[in-house]
């Protein structure tokens, strides 16, 4: 991810170790936030380890996780990012990039997730020159599904072990 993205109301910046306490409070403080991912409340140590990982693994021109912070107050409200996967398809391995996001419950329904996602999507298509992005969400996660529809993602259901998930795809230049 880039060192920093800005929207009218948000700063999307790399996590720092000083974010651990606030990230724990915001991202583990309400069961609606972690209900679908990861499905349990992380301990403070688990959240701290994730923040440390985020702080160390952001690539300036690639994938990673950014802290979503309100411009007006400096309050950390969530995280957003891009994650790459190399699928074991022969030959060669296919690289897929997933958009992901998570906001504290107090910040839902205010347009922050839409604003943050739009900034990261723009970065993915205009700077990384990706042809498409993927995302996955639980079939019962209505707020996330509505958001992804607003962003233009198209969905398909998944077979077998992933049957509770739907996968969305957003193309940089949708086919006519």
CSV table of N, CA and C in Angstrom, one decimal:
chain,number,residue,atom,x,y,z
A,1,UNK,N,0.8,-1.2,0.0
A,1,UNK,CA,0.0,0.0,0.0
A,1,UNK,C,0.9,1.2,0.0
A,2,UNK,N,0.4,2.3,-0.4
A,2,UNK,CA,1.1,3.6,-0.4
A,2,UNK,C,1.3,4.0,1.0
A,3,UNK,N,2.2,5.0,1.3
A,3,UNK,CA,2.4,5.4,2.6
A,3,UNK,C,1.2,6.1,3.2
A,4,UNK,N,0.3,6.7,2.3
A,4,UNK,CA,-0.8,7.4,2.8
A,4,UNK,C,-1.8,7.7,1.7
A,5,UNK,N,-3.1,7.5,1.9
A,5,UNK,CA,-4.1,7.9,1.0
A,5,UNK,C,-5.0,8.9,1.8
A,6,UNK,N,-5.7,9.8,1.1
A,6,UNK,CA,-6.6,10.7,1.8
A,6,UNK,C,-7.9,10.8,1.0
A,7,UNK,N,-9.0,10.9,1.8
A,7,UNK,CA,-10.3,11.1,1.3
A,7,UNK,C,-10.8,12.4,1.9
A,8,UNK,N,-12.0,12.9,1.6
A,8,UNK,CA,-12.4,14.1,2.2
A,8,UNK,C,-12.5,14.1,3.7
A,9,UNK,N,-12.8,12.9,4.3
A,9,UNK,CA,-12.9,12.8,5.8
A,9,UNK,C,-11.9,11.9,6.4
A,10,UNK,N,-11.1,11.1,5.7
A,10,UNK,CA,-10.3,10.1,6.2
A,10,UNK,C,-8.8,10.2,5.8
A,11,UNK,N,-7.9,9.8,6.7
A,11,UNK,CA,-6.5,9.5,6.3
A,11,UNK,C,-6.4,8.0,6.4
A,12,UNK,N,-5.9,7.4,5.4
A,12,UNK,CA,-5.5,6.0,5.4
A,12,UNK,C,-4.0,5.9,5.4
A,13,UNK,N,-3.5,5.4,6.5
A,13,UNK,CA,-2.0,5.5,6.7
A,13,UNK,C,-1.5,4.1,7.2
A,14,UNK,N,-0.2,3.9,7.1
A,14,UNK,CA,0.3,2.6,7.7
A,14,UNK,C,0.0,2.6,9.2
A,15,UNK,N,-0.2,1.4,9.8
A,15,UNK,CA,-0.3,1.2,11.2
A,15,UNK,C,1.0,1.5,11.8
A,16,UNK,N,1.0,1.9,13.1
A,16,UNK,CA,2.2,2.0,13.9
A,16,UNK,C,1.9,1.3,15.2
A,17,UNK,N,3.0,1.0,15.9
A,17,UNK,CA,2.8,0.3,17.2
A,17,UNK,C,2.0,1.1,18.2
A,18,UNK,N,2.0,2.4,18.1
A,18,UNK,CA,1.2,3.2,19.0
A,18,UNK,C,-0.3,3.0,18.7
A,19,UNK,N,-0.7,2.3,17.7
A,19,UNK,CA,-2.1,2.1,17.3
A,19,UNK,C,-2.7,0.9,18.0
A,20,UNK,N,-1.9,0.1,18.7
A,20,UNK,CA,-2.4,-1.2,19.3
A,20,UNK,C,-3.6,-1.0,20.2
A,21,UNK,N,-3.5,-0.2,21.2
A,21,UNK,CA,-4.6,0.0,22.1
A,21,UNK,C,-5.9,0.4,21.5
A,22,UNK,N,-5.8,1.5,20.6
A,22,UNK,CA,-7.0,2.0,20.0
A,22,UNK,C,-7.6,1.0,19.0
A,23,UNK,N,-6.7,0.3,18.3
A,23,UNK,CA,-7.2,-0.7,17.3
A,23,UNK,C,-7.9,-1.9,18.1
A,24,UNK,N,-7.4,-2.3,19.2
A,24,UNK,CA,-8.0,-3.3,20.0
A,24,UNK,C,-9.4,-2.9,20.4
A,25,UNK,N,-9.5,-1.7,20.9
A,25,UNK,CA,-10.8,-1.1,21.4
A,25,UNK,C,-11.8,-1.1,20.3
A,26,UNK,N,-11.4,-0.5,19.1
A,26,UNK,CA,-12.3,-0.3,18.0
A,26,UNK,C,-12.7,-1.6,17.3
A,27,UNK,N,-11.7,-2.5,17.1
A,27,UNK,CA,-11.9,-3.7,16.2
A,27,UNK,C,-12.4,-4.9,17.0
A,28,UNK,N,-12.2,-4.9,18.3
A,28,UNK,CA,-12.6,-6.0,19.1
A,28,UNK,C,-13.7,-5.7,20.1
A,29,UNK,N,-14.1,-4.4,20.1
A,29,UNK,CA,-15.0,-3.9,21.1
A,29,UNK,C,-16.5,-4.2,20.9
A,30,UNK,N,-16.9,-4.7,19.8
A,30,UNK,CA,-18.3,-5.0,19.6
A,30,UNK,C,-18.4,-6.3,18.7
A,31,UNK,N,-19.2,-7.2,19.1
A,31,UNK,CA,-19.3,-8.5,18.4
A,31,UNK,C,-19.7,-8.4,16.9
A,32,UNK,N,-20.5,-7.3,16.6
A,32,UNK,CA,-20.8,-7.2,15.2
A,32,UNK,C,-19.6,-7.0,14.3
A,33,UNK,N,-18.5,-6.4,14.8
A,33,UNK,CA,-17.3,-6.2,14.1
A,33,UNK,C,-16.6,-7.5,13.7
A,34,UNK,N,-16.5,-8.4,14.7
A,34,UNK,CA,-15.7,-9.6,14.5
A,34,UNK,C,-16.6,-10.9,14.2
A,35,UNK,N,-17.9,-10.7,14.1
A,35,UNK,CA,-18.8,-11.8,14.0
A,35,UNK,C,-18.5,-12.7,12.8
A,36,UNK,N,-18.2,-12.1,11.7
A,36,UNK,CA,-17.9,-12.9,10.4
A,36,UNK,C,-16.4,-13.1,10.2
A,37,UNK,N,-15.6,-12.2,10.7
A,37,UNK,CA,-14.2,-12.3,10.5
A,37,UNK,C,-13.5,-11.7,11.7
A,38,UNK,N,-12.9,-12.5,12.5
A,38,UNK,CA,-12.6,-13.9,12.3
A,38,UNK,C,-13.6,-14.9,12.9
A,39,UNK,N,-14.7,-14.3,13.5
A,39,UNK,CA,-15.7,-15.2,14.1
A,39,UNK,C,-15.5,-15.3,15.7
A,40,UNK,N,-14.5,-14.6,16.2
A,40,UNK,CA,-14.3,-14.6,17.7
A,40,UNK,C,-13.6,-13.3,18.0
A,41,UNK,N,-13.7,-12.9,19.3
A,41,UNK,CA,-13.0,-11.7,19.7
A,41,UNK,C,-11.5,-12.0,20.0
A,42,UNK,N,-10.6,-11.3,19.3
A,42,UNK,CA,-9.2,-11.6,19.5
A,42,UNK,C,-8.8,-11.0,20.9
A,43,UNK,N,-7.8,-11.6,21.4
A,43,UNK,CA,-7.2,-11.1,22.7
A,43,UNK,C,-6.4,-9.8,22.3
A,44,UNK,N,-6.0,-9.1,23.3
A,44,UNK,CA,-5.2,-7.9,23.1
A,44,UNK,C,-3.8,-8.3,22.5
A,45,UNK,N,-3.3,-9.4,22.9
A,45,UNK,CA,-2.0,-9.9,22.4
A,45,UNK,C,-2.2,-10.3,20.9
A,46,UNK,N,-3.3,-10.9,20.6
A,46,UNK,CA,-3.5,-11.3,19.2
A,46,UNK,C,-3.6,-10.1,18.3
A,47,UNK,N,-4.4,-9.1,18.8
A,47,UNK,CA,-4.5,-7.8,18.0
A,47,UNK,C,-3.2,-7.1,17.9
A,48,UNK,N,-2.4,-7.1,19.0
A,48,UNK,CA,-1.1,-6.4,18.9
A,48,UNK,C,-0.2,-7.1,17.9
A,49,UNK,N,-0.2,-8.4,17.8
A,49,UNK,CA,0.6,-9.1,16.9
A,49,UNK,C,0.2,-8.8,15.4
A,50,UNK,N,-1.2,-8.7,15.2
A,50,UNK,CA,-1.6,-8.3,13.9
A,50,UNK,C,-1.2,-6.9,13.5
A,51,UNK,N,-1.3,-5.9,14.5
A,51,UNK,CA,-0.8,-4.5,14.2
A,51,UNK,C,0.7,-4.5,13.9
A,52,UNK,N,1.5,-5.3,14.6
A,52,UNK,CA,2.9,-5.4,14.4
A,52,UNK,C,3.1,-5.9,12.9
A,53,UNK,N,2.4,-6.9,12.6
A,53,UNK,CA,2.5,-7.5,11.2
A,53,UNK,C,2.2,-6.5,10.2
A,54,UNK,N,1.0,-5.8,10.4
A,54,UNK,CA,0.6,-4.7,9.4
A,54,UNK,C,1.7,-3.7,9.3
A,55,UNK,N,2.3,-3.3,10.4
A,55,UNK,CA,3.3,-2.2,10.4
A,55,UNK,C,4.5,-2.6,9.6
A,56,UNK,N,4.8,-3.9,9.6
A,56,UNK,CA,6.1,-4.4,9.0
A,56,UNK,C,5.9,-4.9,7.6
A,57,UNK,N,4.6,-5.1,7.1
A,57,UNK,CA,4.5,-5.8,5.8
A,57,UNK,C,3.9,-4.9,4.7
A,58,UNK,N,3.7,-3.6,4.9
A,58,UNK,CA,3.1,-2.8,3.9
A,58,UNK,C,4.2,-2.6,2.8
A,59,UNK,N,3.9,-2.8,1.6
A,59,UNK,CA,4.8,-2.6,0.5
A,59,UNK,C,4.3,-1.3,-0.2
A,60,UNK,N,5.2,-0.3,-0.4
A,60,UNK,CA,4.9,1.0,-0.9
A,60,UNK,C,4.1,1.0,-2.2
A,61,UNK,N,4.4,0.0,-3.1
A,61,UNK,CA,3.6,-0.1,-4.3
A,61,UNK,C,3.0,-1.4,-4.4
A,62,UNK,N,2.4,-1.9,-3.3
A,62,UNK,CA,1.8,-3.2,-3.4
A,62,UNK,C,0.7,-3.3,-2.4
A,63,UNK,N,0.6,-4.5,-1.8
A,63,UNK,CA,-0.5,-4.8,-0.8
A,63,UNK,C,-0.1,-4.5,0.6
A,64,UNK,N,-1.1,-4.5,1.4
A,64,UNK,CA,-0.9,-4.3,2.8
A,64,UNK,C,-2.1,-3.7,3.5
A,65,UNK,N,-2.0,-3.4,4.8
A,65,UNK,CA,-3.1,-2.9,5.6
A,65,UNK,C,-2.9,-1.5,6.1
A,66,UNK,N,-3.9,-0.7,5.9
A,66,UNK,CA,-3.8,0.7,6.4
A,66,UNK,C,-4.8,1.0,7.5
A,67,UNK,N,-4.4,1.9,8.4
A,67,UNK,CA,-5.3,2.3,9.5
A,67,UNK,C,-6.2,3.4,8.9
A,68,UNK,N,-7.5,3.3,9.1
A,68,UNK,CA,-8.4,4.3,8.7
A,68,UNK,C,-8.6,5.3,9.9
A,69,UNK,N,-8.3,6.6,9.7
A,69,UNK,CA,-8.3,7.6,10.7
A,69,UNK,C,-9.1,8.8,10.3
A,70,UNK,N,-9.9,9.3,11.2
A,70,UNK,CA,-10.7,10.5,11.0
A,70,UNK,C,-9.8,11.7,10.9
A,71,UNK,N,-9.9,12.4,9.8
A,71,UNK,CA,-9.1,13.7,9.6
A,71,UNK,C,-9.4,14.7,10.7
A,72,UNK,N,-10.7,14.8,11.1
A,72,UNK,CA,-11.1,15.8,12.0
A,72,UNK,C,-10.6,15.6,13.4
A,73,UNK,N,-10.4,14.4,13.9
A,73,UNK,CA,-10.0,14.1,15.3
A,73,UNK,C,-8.8,13.3,15.4
A,74,UNK,N,-8.3,12.6,14.4
A,74,UNK,CA,-7.2,11.7,14.5
A,74,UNK,C,-7.6,10.3,15.1
A,75,UNK,N,-8.9,10.1,15.2
A,75,UNK,CA,-9.3,8.8,15.8
A,75,UNK,C,-9.2,7.7,14.8
A,76,UNK,N,-8.6,6.6,15.3
A,76,UNK,CA,-8.6,5.4,14.5
A,76,UNK,C,-10.0,4.7,14.5
A,77,UNK,N,-10.5,4.5,13.3
A,77,UNK,CA,-11.8,3.9,13.2
A,77,UNK,C,-11.9,2.5,12.6
A,78,UNK,N,-10.7,2.1,12.0
A,78,UNK,CA,-10.7,0.7,11.4
A,78,UNK,C,-9.5,0.5,10.6
A,79,UNK,N,-9.6,-0.5,9.7
A,79,UNK,CA,-8.5,-0.9,8.8
A,79,UNK,C,-9.1,-1.2,7.4
A,80,UNK,N,-8.2,-1.1,6.4
A,80,UNK,CA,-8.5,-1.4,5.1
A,80,UNK,C,-7.3,-1.7,4.3
A,81,UNK,N,-7.4,-2.6,3.3
A,81,UNK,CA,-6.2,-2.9,2.6
A,81,UNK,C,-6.4,-3.8,1.4
A,82,UNK,N,-5.3,-4.2,0.8
A,82,UNK,CA,-5.3,-5.2,-0.3
A,82,UNK,C,-4.4,-6.3,0.1
A,83,UNK,N,-4.8,-7.5,-0.2
A,83,UNK,CA,-4.0,-8.7,0.1
A,83,UNK,C,-3.9,-9.6,-1.2
A,84,UNK,N,-2.7,-10.0,-1.5
A,84,UNK,CA,-2.5,-10.8,-2.7
A,84,UNK,C,-2.4,-12.3,-2.3
A,85,UNK,N,-2.9,-13.1,-3.2
A,85,UNK,CA,-2.9,-14.5,-3.0
A,85,UNK,C,-2.3,-15.1,-4.3
A,86,UNK,N,-1.5,-16.1,-4.2
A,86,UNK,CA,-1.0,-16.8,-5.4
A,86,UNK,C,-1.7,-18.2,-5.3
A,87,UNK,N,-2.6,-18.3,-6.3
A,87,UNK,CA,-3.4,-19.6,-6.4
A,87,UNK,C,-2.6,-20.7,-7.1
A,88,UNK,N,-2.7,-21.9,-6.6
A,88,UNK,CA,-1.9,-23.0,-7.1
A,88,UNK,C,-2.6,-23.5,-8.4
A,89,UNK,N,-2.5,-22.7,-9.4
A,89,UNK,CA,-3.0,-23.2,-10.7
A,89,UNK,C,-1.8,-23.4,-11.6
A,90,UNK,N,-1.8,-24.5,-12.3
A,90,UNK,CA,-0.6,-24.8,-13.1
A,90,UNK,C,-0.9,-24.7,-14.6
A,91,UNK,N,0.0,-24.4,-15.4
A,91,UNK,CA,1.0,-23.3,-15.1
A,91,UNK,C,0.4,-22.0,-15.4
A,92,UNK,N,0.9,-20.9,-15.1
A,92,UNK,CA,1.6,-20.6,-13.8
A,92,UNK,C,0.7,-20.3,-12.7
A,93,UNK,N,1.2,-20.0,-11.5
A,93,UNK,CA,0.3,-19.6,-10.4
A,93,UNK,C,-0.4,-18.3,-10.8
A,94,UNK,N,-1.6,-18.1,-10.4
A,94,UNK,CA,-2.4,-16.9,-10.7
A,94,UNK,C,-2.4,-16.1,-9.4
A,95,UNK,N,-2.1,-14.8,-9.5
A,95,UNK,CA,-2.1,-13.9,-8.4
A,95,UNK,C,-3.5,-13.2,-8.4
A,96,UNK,N,-4.1,-13.2,-7.3
A,96,UNK,CA,-5.4,-12.6,-7.1
A,96,UNK,C,-5.2,-11.5,-6.0
A,97,UNK,N,-5.9,-10.4,-6.1
A,97,UNK,CA,-5.8,-9.4,-5.0
A,97,UNK,C,-7.2,-9.1,-4.5
A,98,UNK,N,-7.3,-9.2,-3.1
A,98,UNK,CA,-8.5,-9.0,-2.4
A,98,UNK,C,-8.5,-7.7,-1.7
A,99,UNK,N,-9.7,-7.0,-1.8
A,99,UNK,CA,-10.0,-5.8,-1.0
A,99,UNK,C,-10.6,-6.2,0.3
A,100,UNK,N,-10.1,-5.7,1.4
A,100,UNK,CA,-10.7,-6.0,2.7
A,100,UNK,C,-10.8,-4.8,3.5
A,101,UNK,N,-11.7,-4.8,4.5
A,101,UNK,CA,-11.9,-3.6,5.3
A,101,UNK,C,-12.7,-4.0,6.6
A,102,UNK,N,-12.5,-3.2,7.6
A,102,UNK,CA,-13.2,-3.5,8.9
A,102,UNK,C,-13.2,-2.2,9.7
A,103,UNK,N,-14.4,-1.7,10.0
A,103,UNK,CA,-14.6,-0.5,10.8
A,103,UNK,C,-15.2,-0.8,12.2
A,104,UNK,N,-14.9,0.0,13.2
A,104,UNK,CA,-15.5,-0.1,14.5
A,104,UNK,C,-17.0,0.1,14.3
A,105,UNK,N,-17.8,-0.5,15.2
A,105,UNK,CA,-19.2,-0.5,15.1
A,105,UNK,C,-19.8,0.9,15.1
A,106,UNK,N,-19.2,1.8,15.9
A,106,UNK,CA,-19.7,3.2,16.0
A,106,UNK,C,-19.5,4.0,14.7
A,107,UNK,N,-18.8,3.4,13.7
A,107,UNK,CA,-18.5,4.2,12.5
A,107,UNK,C,-19.3,3.6,11.3
A,108,UNK,N,-20.1,2.6,11.5
A,108,UNK,CA,-21.0,2.0,10.5
A,108,UNK,C,-22.1,3.0,10.1
A,109,UNK,N,-22.5,3.0,8.8
A,109,UNK,CA,-23.6,3.7,8.4
A,109,UNK,C,-23.4,5.2,8.2
A,110,UNK,N,-22.1,5.6,8.1
A,110,UNK,CA,-21.8,7.0,8.0
A,110,UNK,C,-21.0,7.3,6.7
A,111,UNK,N,-20.9,6.3,5.9
A,111,UNK,CA,-20.2,6.4,4.6
A,111,UNK,C,-18.7,6.3,4.6
A,112,UNK,N,-18.1,6.0,5.8
A,112,UNK,CA,-16.7,5.9,5.9
A,112,UNK,C,-16.1,4.7,5.1
A,113,UNK,N,-16.8,3.6,5.2
A,113,UNK,CA,-16.3,2.4,4.5
A,113,UNK,C,-16.3,2.6,3.0
A,114,UNK,N,-17.4,3.2,2.5
A,114,UNK,CA,-17.5,3.5,1.1
A,114,UNK,C,-16.4,4.5,0.7
A,115,UNK,N,-16.1,5.5,1.4
A,115,UNK,CA,-15.1,6.5,1.1
A,115,UNK,C,-13.7,5.8,1.1
A,116,UNK,N,-13.4,5.0,2.1
A,116,UNK,CA,-12.1,4.4,2.2
A,116,UNK,C,-11.9,3.4,1.1
A,117,UNK,N,-13.0,2.6,0.8
A,117,UNK,CA,-12.9,1.6,-0.3
A,117,UNK,C,-12.7,2.2,-1.6
A,118,UNK,N,-13.4,3.3,-1.9
A,118,UNK,CA,-13.2,4.0,-3.1
A,118,UNK,C,-11.7,4.5,-3.3
A,119,UNK,N,-11.1,5.0,-2.2
A,119,UNK,CA,-9.7,5.4,-2.3
A,119,UNK,C,-8.8,4.2,-2.6
A,120,UNK,N,-9.0,3.1,-2.0
A,120,UNK,CA,-8.1,1.9,-2.2
A,120,UNK,C,-8.4,1.3,-3.5
A,121,UNK,N,-9.6,1.3,-4.0
A,121,UNK,CA,-9.9,0.8,-5.3
A,121,UNK,C,-9.2,1.7,-6.4
A,122,UNK,N,-9.3,3.0,-6.2
A,122,UNK,CA,-8.6,3.9,-7.1
A,122,UNK,C,-7.1,3.6,-7.2
A,123,UNK,N,-6.5,3.4,-6.0
A,123,UNK,CA,-5.1,3.1,-6.0
A,123,UNK,C,-4.8,1.8,-6.7
A,124,UNK,N,-5.7,0.8,-6.5
A,124,UNK,CA,-5.4,-0.5,-7.1
A,124,UNK,C,-5.5,-0.4,-8.6
A,125,UNK,N,-6.5,0.3,-9.1
A,125,UNK,CA,-6.7,0.4,-10.6
A,125,UNK,C,-5.7,1.4,-11.2
A,126,UNK,N,-5.5,2.5,-10.6
A,126,UNK,CA,-4.8,3.6,-11.3
A,126,UNK,C,-3.3,3.6,-11.0
A,127,UNK,N,-2.8,3.0,-9.9
A,127,UNK,CA,-1.4,2.9,-9.6
A,127,UNK,C,-0.8,1.5,-9.7
A,128,UNK,N,-1.6,0.5,-9.3
A,128,UNK,CA,-1.1,-0.8,-9.4
A,128,UNK,C,-1.5,-1.4,-10.8
A,129,UNK,N,-2.4,-0.8,-11.5
A,129,UNK,CA,-2.9,-1.2,-12.8
A,129,UNK,C,-3.5,-2.6,-12.8
A,130,UNK,N,-4.2,-2.9,-11.7
A,130,UNK,CA,-4.9,-4.2,-11.6
A,130,UNK,C,-6.1,-4.2,-12.6
A,131,UNK,N,-6.4,-5.3,-13.1
A,131,UNK,CA,-7.5,-5.5,-14.0
A,131,UNK,C,-8.8,-5.7,-13.2
A,132,UNK,N,-8.7,-6.2,-12.0
A,132,UNK,CA,-9.9,-6.5,-11.2
A,132,UNK,C,-9.5,-6.7,-9.8
A,133,UNK,N,-10.4,-6.6,-8.9
A,133,UNK,CA,-10.2,-6.9,-7.5
A,133,UNK,C,-11.3,-7.9,-7.1
A,134,UNK,N,-10.9,-8.7,-6.1
A,134,UNK,CA,-11.9,-9.7,-5.5
A,134,UNK,C,-12.2,-9.3,-4.1
A,135,UNK,N,-13.2,-9.7,-3.5
A,135,UNK,CA,-13.5,-9.6,-2.1
A,135,UNK,C,-14.4,-10.8,-1.7
A,136,UNK,N,-14.4,-11.2,-0.5
A,136,UNK,CA,-15.3,-12.3,0.0
A,136,UNK,C,-16.0,-11.8,1.2
A,137,UNK,N,-17.2,-12.2,1.4
A,137,UNK,CA,-18.0,-11.9,2.6
A,137,UNK,C,-19.0,-13.0,2.9
A,138,UNK,N,-19.4,-13.1,4.1
A,138,UNK,CA,-20.3,-14.0,4.5
A,138,UNK,C,-21.7,-13.7,3.9
A,139,UNK,N,-22.4,-14.7,3.5
A,139,UNK,CA,-23.7,-14.5,2.9
A,139,UNK,C,-24.7,-13.8,3.8
A,140,UNK,N,-24.5,-13.9,5.1
A,140,UNK,CA,-25.4,-13.2,6.0
A,140,UNK,C,-25.0,-11.8,6.4
A,141,UNK,N,-23.9,-11.3,5.9
A,141,UNK,CA,-23.3,-10.0,6.2
A,141,UNK,C,-23.9,-8.9,5.3
A,142,UNK,N,-25.2,-8.6,5.6
A,142,UNK,CA,-25.9,-7.7,4.7
A,142,UNK,C,-25.3,-6.3,4.6
A,143,UNK,N,-24.8,-5.7,5.7
A,143,UNK,CA,-24.2,-4.4,5.5
A,143,UNK,C,-23.0,-4.4,4.5
A,144,UNK,N,-22.2,-5.4,4.6
A,144,UNK,CA,-21.0,-5.5,3.7
A,144,UNK,C,-21.5,-5.8,2.3
A,145,UNK,N,-22.5,-6.6,2.1
A,145,UNK,CA,-23.0,-6.9,0.8
A,145,UNK,C,-23.6,-5.6,0.1
A,146,UNK,N,-24.3,-4.9,0.9
A,146,UNK,CA,-24.9,-3.6,0.4
A,146,UNK,C,-23.7,-2.6,0.0
A,147,UNK,N,-22.7,-2.5,0.8
A,147,UNK,CA,-21.6,-1.7,0.5
A,147,UNK,C,-20.9,-2.1,-0.8
A,148,UNK,N,-20.7,-3.4,-0.9
A,148,UNK,CA,-20.0,-3.9,-2.1
A,148,UNK,C,-20.8,-3.7,-3.4
A,149,UNK,N,-22.1,-3.8,-3.3
A,149,UNK,CA,-23.0,-3.5,-4.4
A,149,UNK,C,-22.8,-2.1,-4.8
A,150,UNK,N,-22.9,-1.2,-3.8
A,150,UNK,CA,-22.7,0.3,-4.1
A,150,UNK,C,-21.4,0.5,-4.8
A,151,UNK,N,-20.3,-0.2,-4.4
A,151,UNK,CA,-19.0,0.0,-5.0
A,151,UNK,C,-18.9,-0.6,-6.4
A,152,UNK,N,-19.9,-1.4,-6.8
A,152,UNK,CA,-20.0,-2.0,-8.2
A,152,UNK,C,-19.5,-3.5,-8.3
A,153,UNK,N,-19.3,-4.1,-7.2
A,153,UNK,CA,-18.9,-5.5,-7.2
A,153,UNK,C,-20.1,-6.4,-7.7
A,154,UNK,N,-19.7,-7.4,-8.5
A,154,UNK,CA,-20.7,-8.5,-8.9
A,154,UNK,C,-20.3,-9.7,-8.1
A,155,UNK,N,-21.4,-10.5,-7.8
A,155,UNK,CA,-21.2,-11.6,-6.8
A,155,UNK,C,-21.5,-13.0,-7.4
A,156,UNK,N,-20.9,-14.0,-6.8
A,156,UNK,CA,-21.2,-15.4,-7.1
A,156,UNK,C,-21.1,-16.1,-5.8
A,157,UNK,N,-21.9,-17.2,-5.7
A,157,UNK,CA,-21.8,-18.0,-4.5
A,157,UNK,C,-20.6,-19.0,-4.6
A,158,UNK,N,-20.2,-19.6,-3.5
A,158,UNK,CA,-19.1,-20.5,-3.5
A,158,UNK,C,-19.6,-21.9,-3.2
A,159,UNK,N,-19.0,-22.9,-3.8
A,159,UNK,CA,-19.4,-24.3,-3.5
A,159,UNK,C,-18.7,-24.9,-2.3
A,160,UNK,N,-19.2,-25.9,-1.8
A,160,UNK,CA,-18.5,-26.8,-0.8
A,160,UNK,C,-18.2,-26.0,0.5
A,161,UNK,N,-16.9,-26.2,0.9
A,161,UNK,CA,-16.5,-25.6,2.2
A,161,UNK,C,-16.7,-24.1,2.3
A,162,UNK,N,-16.7,-23.4,1.2
A,162,UNK,CA,-16.9,-22.0,1.2
A,162,UNK,C,-18.3,-21.5,1.0
A,163,UNK,N,-19.3,-22.5,1.1
A,163,UNK,CA,-20.7,-22.2,0.8
A,163,UNK,C,-21.3,-21.0,1.6
A,164,UNK,N,-20.8,-20.7,2.7
A,164,UNK,CA,-21.3,-19.6,3.5
A,164,UNK,C,-20.8,-18.2,3.0
A,165,UNK,N,-19.9,-18.2,2.1
A,165,UNK,CA,-19.2,-17.0,1.6
A,165,UNK,C,-19.7,-16.7,0.1
A,166,UNK,N,-19.7,-15.4,-0.2
A,166,UNK,CA,-19.9,-15.0,-1.6
A,166,UNK,C,-18.7,-14.3,-2.0
A,167,UNK,N,-18.3,-14.4,-3.2
A,167,UNK,CA,-17.1,-13.7,-3.7
A,167,UNK,C,-17.6,-12.6,-4.7
A,168,UNK,N,-17.0,-11.4,-4.5
A,168,UNK,CA,-17.3,-10.3,-5.4
A,168,UNK,C,-16.2,-10.0,-6.3
A,169,UNK,N,-16.4,-9.5,-7.5
A,169,UNK,CA,-15.4,-9.1,-8.4
A,169,UNK,C,-15.7,-7.7,-8.9
A,170,UNK,N,-14.7,-6.9,-8.9
A,170,UNK,CA,-14.9,-5.5,-9.5
A,170,UNK,C,-13.8,-5.4,-10.5
A,171,UNK,N,-14.3,-5.1,-11.8
A,171,UNK,CA,-13.3,-4.9,-12.9
A,171,UNK,C,-13.0,-3.5,-13.0
A,172,UNK,N,-11.7,-3.2,-13.5
A,172,UNK,CA,-11.3,-1.8,-13.6
A,172,UNK,C,-12.0,-1.1,-14.8
A,173,UNK,N,-12.3,-1.9,-15.8
A,173,UNK,CA,-13.1,-1.4,-16.9
A,173,UNK,C,-14.1,-2.4,-17.2
A,174,UNK,N,-15.3,-2.3,-16.6
A,174,UNK,CA,-16.3,-3.4,-16.7
A,174,UNK,C,-16.6,-3.6,-18.2
A,175,UNK,N,-16.8,-4.9,-18.6
A,175,UNK,CA,-17.2,-5.2,-19.9
A,175,UNK,C,-18.6,-4.7,-20.2
A,176,UNK,N,-18.8,-4.2,-21.4
A,176,UNK,CA,-20.1,-3.7,-21.8
A,176,UNK,C,-21.2,-4.8,-22.0
